[in-house]
DNA sequence: GACTTCCATTAACAATTGATAAAAGAACCT
DNA sequence: AGGTTCTTTTATCAATTGTTAATGGAAGTC
């Protein structure tokens, strides 16, 4: 389990074993059932999360009461950094497990303290933040200036194989189209 | 000039005169000509900016070489926080003055040090960050799930009167539509 | 296994939007 | 002031997408 976390971190920004020990001491492991909303908007949340196994999504509810997918998180990935999804200790998004989900979590305040004290961990934390912000701007550019087909192609590159693992309605929502349009595009792209 | 900066700050998160003095000591004032790109992608940028007068936009260049508007900044507003637009001291976006532009700037490292040492300034800085992240998610939700007309209406509420002050091509780009579609929608909304 | 519910696909129609061209108006330059 | 360039609007046609309904398949429940 800890090896997975170590690999996740090293793939983003390599850190020494000594630094990893600082993180490891603080890790906790959690499992969520498929369909479980494990972080709710406007509720307290004080952790950072590493996805060890399974898939989840972040989402919001639009004025019509529908779920709008913001992002997917697959195994060996890290949930959006605490600072980007929590304000006044209240979460700005919902997170739901789309399969059974295993995560390693670390208290966000403790992790921030590690970042202050340890350069490697700070570099890692900054790399995660940067990656999240880049991901957000890519999505915004895609929604603003690419066709839905182009966005589906980009989605498939970013999340290989995810299409067979999560509901298409969630994918359509992430792409900003209806599930009927997604079905059409999938058919188009078979040729 | 300093009063304007003080008002900008207090509208977001009130701080004492004492705290404001800490910021004031570090302010510099800059003017940019209409059309001037004052922050370039992949170039060094180490400041936070308060817009005192005028209008500017942040943008990226898409693969076809066109400018994609990310955001507008009007007088009495603050540019996206350094941490959200700079990585490895290199800017992730372009910023261009759409009118003659007057800004007050403060070195980002110095400002971050103030945030560490002064609770009021830290609360202010965090409020700006939160506002920026909220603005980004609102835009993403708008692009993903609202019609272009709804987005134009929201744009008009967020940026009152801006429509007569900046090129419609920039607004269309911000809304994720062509300028021809913007023209149609404007006509629709006259009734 | 039978029944129910949900998801994905397909069809039909309408609405929205993009692409291209042209015209009108505004801004800029000499 | 005249000419040029740029911006905005309008028209036309095609493409894309949303909405609604129906169908087929998969998953869940008893």
Short mmCIF file of C-alpha atoms (C1' of nucleotides) in Angstrom, two decimals:
data_model
loop_
_atom_site.label_atom_id
_atom_site.label_comp_id
_atom_site.label_asym_id
_atom_site.label_seq_id
_atom_site.Cartn_x
_atom_site.Cartn_y
_atom_site.Cartn_z
CA UNK A 1 0.00 0.00 0.00
CA UNK A 2 2.71 2.45 1.00
CA UNK A 3 4.69 1.46 -2.07
CA UNK A 4 1.81 2.59 -4.24
CA UNK A 5 1.78 5.99 -2.56
CA UNK A 6 5.53 6.21 -2.96
CA UNK A 7 5.25 5.42 -6.67
CA UNK A 8 2.49 7.98 -7.12
CA UNK A 9 4.67 10.65 -5.56
CA UNK A 10 7.85 9.70 -7.39
CA UNK A 11 6.09 9.76 -10.73
CA UNK A 12 5.25 13.41 -10.13
CA UNK A 13 8.28 14.67 -8.26
CA UNK A 14 10.89 12.27 -6.92
CA UNK A 15 11.58 12.40 -3.19
CA UNK A 16 14.08 10.60 -1.00
CA UNK A 17 13.17 7.68 1.23
CA UNK A 18 13.76 9.95 4.19
CA UNK A 19 11.20 12.43 2.98
CA UNK A 20 8.75 9.67 2.14
CA UNK A 21 8.99 8.40 5.70
CA UNK A 22 7.69 11.77 6.87
CA UNK A 23 4.61 11.33 4.72
CA UNK A 24 4.18 7.63 5.42
CA UNK A 25 3.90 8.19 9.14
CA UNK A 26 0.79 10.27 8.57
CA UNK A 27 -1.02 8.12 6.02
CA UNK A 28 -4.38 6.56 6.72
CA UNK A 29 -6.22 4.14 4.51
CA UNK A 30 -9.89 4.31 3.63
CA UNK A 31 -12.25 2.34 1.46
CA UNK A 32 -15.48 3.63 -0.06
CA UNK A 33 -18.27 1.67 -1.71
CA UNK A 34 -19.31 2.22 -5.31
CA UNK A 35 -21.73 5.11 -5.40
CA UNK A 36 -20.63 6.51 -2.05
CA UNK A 37 -20.20 10.28 -1.85
CA UNK A 38 -17.18 10.53 0.41
CA UNK A 39 -16.74 14.31 0.28
CA UNK A 40 -19.79 16.56 0.30
CA UNK A 41 -19.98 20.22 -0.68
CA UNK A 42 -20.13 22.59 2.28
CA UNK A 43 -19.01 19.86 4.64
CA UNK A 44 -15.73 19.77 6.47
CA UNK A 45 -12.83 18.07 4.78
CA UNK A 46 -9.25 18.24 5.97
CA UNK A 47 -7.38 15.70 3.91
CA UNK A 48 -5.29 15.18 0.82
CA UNK A 49 -5.99 11.90 -0.99
CA UNK A 50 -4.02 9.39 -3.06
CA UNK A 51 -6.13 6.98 -5.11
CA UNK A 52 -4.73 3.49 -4.63
CA UNK A 53 -7.40 1.50 -6.41
CA UNK A 54 -10.65 2.32 -8.16
CA UNK A 55 -12.11 5.43 -9.75
CA UNK A 56 -13.95 8.48 -8.45
CA UNK A 57 -15.24 11.77 -9.79
CA UNK A 58 -15.58 15.30 -8.51
CA UNK A 59 -18.85 16.99 -9.35
CA UNK A 60 -21.25 19.85 -8.61
CA UNK A 61 -25.01 20.07 -8.81
CA UNK A 62 -26.38 22.48 -11.39
CA UNK A 63 -29.53 24.62 -10.86
CA UNK A 64 -31.63 21.84 -12.43
CA UNK A 65 -30.37 19.38 -9.82
CA UNK A 66 -28.15 17.47 -12.25
CA UNK A 67 -24.62 16.32 -11.46
CA UNK A 68 -21.95 18.11 -13.52
CA UNK A 69 -18.75 16.11 -13.63
CA UNK A 70 -15.69 18.26 -12.98
CA UNK A 71 -12.98 15.63 -13.05
CA UNK A 72 -12.20 11.91 -12.83
CA UNK A 73 -9.52 10.37 -10.66
CA UNK A 74 -8.15 6.94 -11.47
CA UNK A 75 -5.82 4.66 -9.54
CA UNK A 76 -2.34 6.04 -8.97
CA UNK A 77 -3.61 9.58 -9.11
CA UNK A 78 -4.05 12.30 -6.51
CA UNK A 79 -7.28 14.09 -5.79
CA UNK A 80 -7.36 17.84 -6.41
CA UNK A 81 -5.19 19.53 -3.77
CA UNK A 82 -7.01 20.58 -0.63
CA UNK A 83 -6.28 24.27 -1.30
CA UNK A 84 -8.14 24.14 -4.61
CA UNK A 85 -11.24 22.41 -3.32
CA UNK A 86 -11.73 23.62 0.22
CA UNK A 87 -12.40 27.08 1.59
CA UNK A 88 -13.03 27.87 5.26
CA UNK A 89 -12.66 24.16 5.90
CA UNK A 90 -15.72 23.55 3.76
CA UNK A 91 -15.50 21.54 0.58
CA UNK A 92 -16.42 23.28 -2.68
CA UNK A 93 -17.23 20.03 -4.49
CA UNK A 94 -18.71 16.58 -4.10
CA UNK A 95 -16.57 13.48 -4.63
CA UNK A 96 -18.19 10.14 -5.41
CA UNK A 97 -16.69 6.69 -5.79
CA UNK A 98 -17.62 5.29 -9.21
CA UNK A 99 -16.24 1.86 -8.30
CA UNK A 100 -15.14 0.47 -4.98
CA UNK A 101 -12.42 2.89 -4.00
CA UNK A 102 -9.29 2.62 -1.89
CA UNK A 103 -7.48 5.78 -0.94
CA UNK A 104 -4.61 6.79 1.28
CA UNK A 105 -5.25 10.09 3.00
CA UNK A 106 -3.12 12.52 4.92
CA UNK A 107 -4.29 15.43 7.03
CA UNK A 108 -3.98 18.60 4.96
CA UNK A 109 -2.65 20.79 7.76
CA UNK A 110 0.01 18.21 8.63
CA UNK A 111 0.93 17.90 4.97
CA UNK A 112 1.22 21.67 4.64
CA UNK A 113 3.54 21.70 7.63
CA UNK A 114 5.67 19.04 5.92
CA UNK A 115 5.78 21.23 2.83
CA UNK A 116 7.06 24.16 4.87
CA UNK A 117 9.75 22.10 6.57
CA UNK A 118 10.90 19.85 3.74
CA UNK A 119 11.99 21.09 0.33
CA UNK A 120 11.34 17.84 -1.50
CA UNK A 121 7.84 17.61 -0.14
CA UNK A 122 7.23 21.25 -0.93
CA UNK A 123 8.37 20.67 -4.52
CA UNK A 124 6.08 17.68 -4.73
CA UNK A 125 3.13 19.62 -3.32
CA UNK A 126 3.75 22.49 -5.71
CA UNK A 127 4.00 20.08 -8.63
CA UNK A 128 0.62 18.61 -7.72
CA UNK A 129 -0.92 22.07 -7.51
CA UNK A 130 0.54 23.07 -10.83
CA UNK A 131 -0.70 19.88 -12.46
CA UNK A 132 -4.21 20.54 -11.15
CA UNK A 133 -4.26 24.11 -12.40
CA UNK A 134 -2.94 23.03 -15.80
CA UNK A 135 -5.58 20.35 -15.99
CA UNK A 136 -8.25 22.94 -15.23
CA UNK A 137 -7.08 25.34 -17.89
CA UNK A 138 -6.83 22.54 -20.45
CA UNK A 139 -10.42 21.66 -19.72
CA UNK A 140 -11.54 25.25 -20.01
CA UNK A 141 -9.77 25.70 -23.33
CA UNK A 142 -11.26 22.45 -24.59
CA UNK A 143 -14.80 23.48 -23.66
CA UNK A 144 -14.34 26.95 -25.13
CA UNK A 145 -12.63 26.20 -28.39
CA UNK A 146 -12.67 22.52 -29.39
CA UNK A 147 -15.52 20.52 -30.89
CA UNK A 148 -17.16 17.87 -28.76
CA UNK A 149 -15.52 15.19 -30.93
CA UNK A 150 -12.08 16.68 -30.30
CA UNK A 151 -12.84 16.76 -26.60
CA UNK A 152 -13.84 13.08 -26.62
CA UNK A 153 -10.58 12.21 -28.37
CA UNK A 154 -8.61 14.19 -25.79
CA UNK A 155 -10.62 12.53 -23.00
CA UNK A 156 -9.70 9.09 -24.33
CA UNK A 157 -6.03 10.03 -24.38
CA UNK A 158 -6.11 11.45 -20.88
CA UNK A 159 -8.14 8.62 -19.35
CA UNK A 160 -7.31 5.49 -21.31
CA UNK A 161 -9.91 2.76 -20.97
CA UNK A 162 -12.06 4.75 -18.57
CA UNK A 163 -14.92 4.78 -21.06
CA UNK A 164 -15.78 1.16 -20.30
CA UNK A 165 -15.58 1.61 -16.56
CA UNK A 166 -17.74 4.59 -15.71
CA UNK A 167 -21.28 5.59 -16.75
CA UNK A 168 -21.42 7.39 -20.07
CA UNK A 169 -23.70 9.99 -18.55
CA UNK A 170 -20.81 11.04 -16.30
CA UNK A 171 -18.47 11.23 -19.28
CA UNK A 172 -20.96 13.22 -21.33
CA UNK A 173 -21.34 15.63 -18.44
CA UNK A 174 -17.58 16.00 -18.14
CA UNK A 175 -17.43 16.77 -21.89
CA UNK A 176 -20.29 19.27 -21.67
CA UNK A 177 -22.63 17.34 -23.99
CA UNK A 178 -25.70 15.12 -23.62
CA UNK A 179 -25.33 11.38 -23.41
CA UNK A 180 -27.19 11.13 -26.75
CA UNK A 181 -24.57 13.30 -28.42
CA UNK A 182 -21.86 11.18 -26.81
CA UNK A 183 -23.46 8.08 -28.30
CA UNK A 184 -23.45 9.69 -31.76
CA UNK A 185 -19.81 10.72 -31.47
CA UNK A 186 -18.78 7.26 -30.31
CA UNK A 187 -20.47 5.86 -33.37
CA UNK A 188 -18.75 8.39 -35.65
CA UNK A 189 -15.37 7.53 -34.19
CA UNK A 190 -15.80 3.82 -34.87
CA UNK A 191 -15.02 4.44 -38.56
CA UNK B 1 -3.60 55.80 -5.86
CA UNK B 2 -2.93 54.01 -2.60
CA UNK B 3 -6.51 54.68 -1.54
CA UNK B 4 -7.71 52.74 -4.54
CA UNK B 5 -5.58 49.76 -3.57
CA UNK B 6 -6.83 50.01 -0.03
CA UNK B 7 -10.44 50.05 -1.23
CA UNK B 8 -9.82 47.06 -3.47
CA UNK B 9 -8.44 45.10 -0.55
CA UNK B 10 -11.09 46.12 1.95
CA UNK B 11 -13.87 45.15 -0.43
CA UNK B 12 -12.53 41.61 -0.42
CA UNK B 13 -11.26 41.20 3.11
CA UNK B 14 -10.97 44.21 5.45
CA UNK B 15 -7.53 44.87 6.91
CA UNK B 16 -6.28 47.42 9.43
CA UNK B 17 -4.39 50.55 8.45
CA UNK B 18 -1.36 49.00 10.06
CA UNK B 19 -1.54 45.96 7.84
CA UNK B 20 -2.17 48.11 4.80
CA UNK B 21 1.01 50.05 5.53
CA UNK B 22 2.93 46.81 5.15
CA UNK B 23 1.53 46.38 1.66
CA UNK B 24 1.75 50.04 0.72
CA UNK B 25 5.48 50.18 1.32
CA UNK B 26 5.98 47.59 -1.40
CA UNK B 27 3.65 48.91 -4.08
CA UNK B 28 4.89 50.05 -7.45
CA UNK B 29 2.83 51.71 -10.14
CA UNK B 30 2.88 50.83 -13.82
CA UNK B 31 1.05 51.97 -16.90
CA UNK B 32 0.56 49.94 -20.07
CA UNK B 33 -0.64 51.11 -23.47
CA UNK B 34 -3.77 49.75 -25.11
CA UNK B 35 -2.85 46.55 -26.91
CA UNK B 36 0.32 46.02 -24.90
CA UNK B 37 0.98 42.46 -23.72
CA UNK B 38 2.47 43.07 -20.31
CA UNK B 39 2.81 39.46 -19.18
CA UNK B 40 3.89 36.82 -21.68
CA UNK B 41 3.54 33.08 -21.42
CA UNK B 42 6.78 31.30 -20.49
CA UNK B 43 8.38 34.57 -19.44
CA UNK B 44 9.33 35.47 -15.91
CA UNK B 45 6.78 37.25 -13.80
CA UNK B 46 7.10 37.85 -10.08
CA UNK B 47 4.28 40.21 -9.20
CA UNK B 48 0.76 40.43 -7.92
CA UNK B 49 -1.32 43.17 -9.60
CA UNK B 50 -4.15 45.51 -8.60
CA UNK B 51 -5.99 47.14 -11.51
CA UNK B 52 -6.40 50.83 -10.73
CA UNK B 53 -7.77 52.02 -14.06
CA UNK B 54 -8.54 50.41 -17.37
CA UNK B 55 -9.25 46.86 -18.52
CA UNK B 56 -7.11 43.88 -19.43
CA UNK B 57 -7.59 40.24 -20.33
CA UNK B 58 -5.74 36.99 -19.72
CA UNK B 59 -5.51 34.70 -22.71
CA UNK B 60 -3.81 31.70 -24.32
CA UNK B 61 -3.08 30.88 -27.93
CA UNK B 62 -4.89 27.84 -29.33
CA UNK B 63 -3.29 25.41 -31.85
CA UNK B 64 -4.71 27.48 -34.71
CA UNK B 65 -2.90 30.54 -33.40
CA UNK B 66 -6.03 32.31 -32.15
CA UNK B 67 -6.30 34.09 -28.80
CA UNK B 68 -8.62 32.36 -26.33
CA UNK B 69 -9.79 34.75 -23.65
CA UNK B 70 -9.56 33.25 -20.18
CA UNK B 71 -10.68 36.20 -18.09
CA UNK B 72 -11.19 39.97 -18.02
CA UNK B 73 -9.98 42.30 -15.28
CA UNK B 74 -11.63 45.67 -14.79
CA UNK B 75 -10.66 48.59 -12.59
CA UNK B 76 -10.74 47.87 -8.86
CA UNK B 77 -10.03 44.21 -9.43
CA UNK B 78 -7.02 42.01 -8.80
CA UNK B 79 -5.28 39.92 -11.42
CA UNK B 80 -5.28 36.14 -10.93
CA UNK B 81 -3.01 35.35 -7.97
CA UNK B 82 0.59 34.63 -8.85
CA UNK B 83 0.33 31.05 -7.61
CA UNK B 84 -2.43 30.26 -10.10
CA UNK B 85 -0.72 31.74 -13.13
CA UNK B 86 2.97 31.14 -12.64
CA UNK B 87 4.96 27.95 -12.35
CA UNK B 88 8.75 27.78 -12.04
CA UNK B 89 8.72 31.57 -12.24
CA UNK B 90 7.31 31.30 -15.75
CA UNK B 91 3.90 32.68 -16.59
CA UNK B 92 1.25 30.23 -17.82
CA UNK B 93 -0.80 32.92 -19.57
CA UNK B 94 -0.57 36.13 -21.57
CA UNK B 95 -2.07 39.34 -20.20
CA UNK B 96 -2.94 42.20 -22.56
CA UNK B 97 -4.18 45.72 -21.85
CA UNK B 98 -7.46 46.28 -23.70
CA UNK B 99 -7.44 49.98 -22.84
CA UNK B 100 -4.73 52.12 -21.36
CA UNK B 101 -4.05 50.38 -18.09
CA UNK B 102 -2.81 51.52 -14.71
CA UNK B 103 -1.85 48.89 -12.18
CA UNK B 104 -0.23 48.76 -8.78
CA UNK B 105 2.06 45.80 -8.40
CA UNK B 106 3.76 44.11 -5.49
CA UNK B 107 6.51 41.51 -5.62
CA UNK B 108 4.93 38.09 -5.17
CA UNK B 109 7.65 36.72 -2.90
CA UNK B 110 7.44 39.76 -0.66
CA UNK B 111 3.67 39.51 -0.60
CA UNK B 112 3.85 35.85 0.34
CA UNK B 113 6.15 36.73 3.20
CA UNK B 114 3.60 39.30 4.39
CA UNK B 115 0.95 36.61 4.26
CA UNK B 116 3.04 34.35 6.46
CA UNK B 117 3.73 37.08 9.03
CA UNK B 118 0.38 38.87 9.11
CA UNK B 119 -2.95 37.16 9.66
CA UNK B 120 -5.04 39.89 8.06
CA UNK B 121 -2.94 39.85 4.93
CA UNK B 122 -3.01 36.07 4.87
CA UNK B 123 -6.80 36.11 5.10
CA UNK B 124 -6.90 38.64 2.29
CA UNK B 125 -4.55 36.57 0.12
CA UNK B 126 -6.55 33.43 0.76
CA UNK B 127 -9.77 35.25 -0.07
CA UNK B 128 -8.33 36.34 -3.41
CA UNK B 129 -7.22 32.79 -4.17
CA UNK B 130 -10.62 31.41 -3.26
CA UNK B 131 -12.36 34.02 -5.39
CA UNK B 132 -10.18 33.10 -8.36
CA UNK B 133 -10.82 29.38 -7.99
CA UNK B 134 -14.56 29.98 -7.64
CA UNK B 135 -14.54 32.15 -10.71
CA UNK B 136 -12.78 29.40 -12.64
CA UNK B 137 -15.24 26.72 -11.60
CA UNK B 138 -18.18 28.98 -12.43
CA UNK B 139 -16.77 29.45 -15.87
CA UNK B 140 -16.24 25.75 -16.34
CA UNK B 141 -19.77 24.94 -15.24
CA UNK B 142 -21.10 27.64 -17.54
CA UNK B 143 -19.21 26.29 -20.54
CA UNK B 144 -20.21 22.70 -19.77
CA UNK B 145 -23.87 23.08 -18.95
CA UNK B 146 -25.37 26.44 -19.88
CA UNK B 147 -26.45 27.69 -23.28
CA UNK B 148 -24.42 30.42 -24.91
CA UNK B 149 -27.29 32.86 -24.28
CA UNK B 150 -27.27 32.05 -20.58
CA UNK B 151 -23.53 32.55 -20.53
CA UNK B 152 -23.88 35.95 -22.19
CA UNK B 153 -26.45 36.97 -19.59
CA UNK B 154 -24.13 35.83 -16.80
CA UNK B 155 -21.24 37.68 -18.45
CA UNK B 156 -23.25 40.89 -18.48
CA UNK B 157 -24.04 40.51 -14.80
CA UNK B 158 -20.44 39.79 -13.88
CA UNK B 159 -18.93 42.51 -16.06
CA UNK B 160 -21.49 45.32 -16.26
CA UNK B 161 -20.97 47.64 -19.19
CA UNK B 162 -17.84 45.86 -20.38
CA UNK B 163 -19.53 44.94 -23.64
CA UNK B 164 -19.15 48.46 -25.02
CA UNK B 165 -15.55 48.77 -23.96
CA UNK B 166 -13.77 45.72 -25.30
CA UNK B 167 -13.76 44.00 -28.70
CA UNK B 168 -16.64 41.60 -29.19
CA UNK B 169 -14.25 39.04 -30.58
CA UNK B 170 -12.63 38.86 -27.14
CA UNK B 171 -16.02 38.47 -25.46
CA UNK B 172 -17.08 35.77 -27.92
CA UNK B 173 -13.85 33.93 -27.23
CA UNK B 174 -14.43 34.18 -23.47
CA UNK B 175 -17.93 32.74 -23.97
CA UNK B 176 -16.67 29.92 -26.19
CA UNK B 177 -18.63 31.02 -29.29
CA UNK B 178 -17.85 32.77 -32.57
CA UNK B 179 -18.31 36.51 -32.88
CA UNK B 180 -21.08 35.82 -35.40
CA UNK B 181 -23.02 33.82 -32.82
CA UNK B 182 -22.42 36.58 -30.29
CA UNK B 183 -23.94 39.07 -32.71
CA UNK B 184 -27.02 36.88 -33.13
CA UNK B 185 -27.46 36.46 -29.38
CA UNK B 186 -27.10 40.19 -28.79
CA UNK B 187 -29.85 40.74 -31.31
CA UNK B 188 -32.08 38.09 -29.66
CA UNK B 189 -31.60 39.70 -26.27
CA UNK B 190 -32.70 43.13 -27.51
CA UNK B 191 -36.36 41.97 -27.38
"C1'" DG C 1 -35.91 -17.25 -13.46
"C1'" DA C 2 -39.05 -13.38 -13.91
"C1'" DC C 3 -39.63 -8.74 -13.32
"C1'" DT C 4 -38.05 -4.07 -12.79
"C1'" DT C 5 -34.97 -0.45 -13.33
"C1'" DC C 6 -31.30 1.77 -15.44
"C1'" DC C 7 -28.08 2.65 -19.19
"C1'" DA C 8 -26.78 3.14 -23.99
"C1'" DT C 9 -28.28 3.46 -28.62
"C1'" DT C 10 -31.22 4.98 -32.32
"C1'" DA C 11 -34.65 7.89 -34.73
"C1'" DA C 12 -37.03 12.14 -35.67
"C1'" DC C 13 -37.52 16.89 -35.31
"C1'" DA C 14 -36.14 21.44 -33.84
"C1'" DA C 15 -32.80 24.65 -32.31
"C1'" DT C 16 -28.33 26.33 -32.11
"C1'" DT C 17 -24.07 27.23 -33.95
"C1'" DG C 18 -20.10 27.29 -37.23
"C1'" DA C 19 -18.25 28.64 -41.66
"C1'" DT C 20 -18.20 31.72 -45.39
"C1'" DA C 21 -19.31 35.88 -47.70
"C1'" DA C 22 -20.95 40.47 -48.00
"C1'" DA C 23 -22.33 44.89 -46.24
"C1'" DA C 24 -22.28 48.61 -43.02
"C1'" DG C 25 -20.08 51.21 -39.56
"C1'" DA C 26 -16.18 52.67 -36.83
"C1'" DA C 27 -11.41 53.55 -36.12
"C1'" DC C 28 -6.92 54.62 -37.75
"C1'" DC C 29 -3.39 56.70 -40.73
"C1'" DT C 30 -1.51 60.01 -43.97
"C1'" DA D 1 -10.67 64.81 -45.79
"C1'" DG D 2 -9.86 60.57 -48.16
"C1'" DG D 3 -8.37 56.01 -48.10
"C1'" DT D 4 -7.44 51.83 -45.61
"C1'" DT D 5 -8.15 48.60 -42.14
"C1'" DC D 6 -10.72 46.63 -38.61
"C1'" DT D 7 -15.06 45.51 -36.23
"C1'" DT D 8 -19.81 44.33 -36.11
"C1'" DT D 9 -23.86 42.87 -38.29
"C1'" DT D 10 -26.49 40.21 -41.58
"C1'" DA D 11 -27.47 36.42 -44.83
"C1'" DT D 12 -27.06 31.71 -46.39
"C1'" DC D 13 -26.07 27.01 -46.02
"C1'" DA D 14 -24.34 23.09 -43.55
"C1'" DA D 15 -23.17 20.80 -39.42
"C1'" DT D 16 -23.75 19.93 -34.75
"C1'" DT D 17 -26.38 19.37 -30.85
"C1'" DG D 18 -30.49 19.30 -27.74
"C1'" DT D 19 -35.00 17.32 -26.79
"C1'" DT D 20 -38.19 13.70 -26.81
"C1'" DA D 21 -39.49 9.07 -27.53
"C1'" DA D 22 -38.66 4.32 -28.35
"C1'" DT D 23 -35.83 0.14 -28.33
"C1'" DG D 24 -32.45 -3.12 -26.88
"C1'" DG D 25 -29.27 -4.66 -23.52
"C1'" DA D 26 -27.35 -4.92 -18.91
"C1'" DA D 27 -27.74 -4.88 -14.06
"C1'" DG D 28 -30.26 -5.34 -9.88
"C1'" DT D 29 -33.94 -7.32 -6.91
"C1'" DC D 30 -37.00 -10.75 -5.14
#
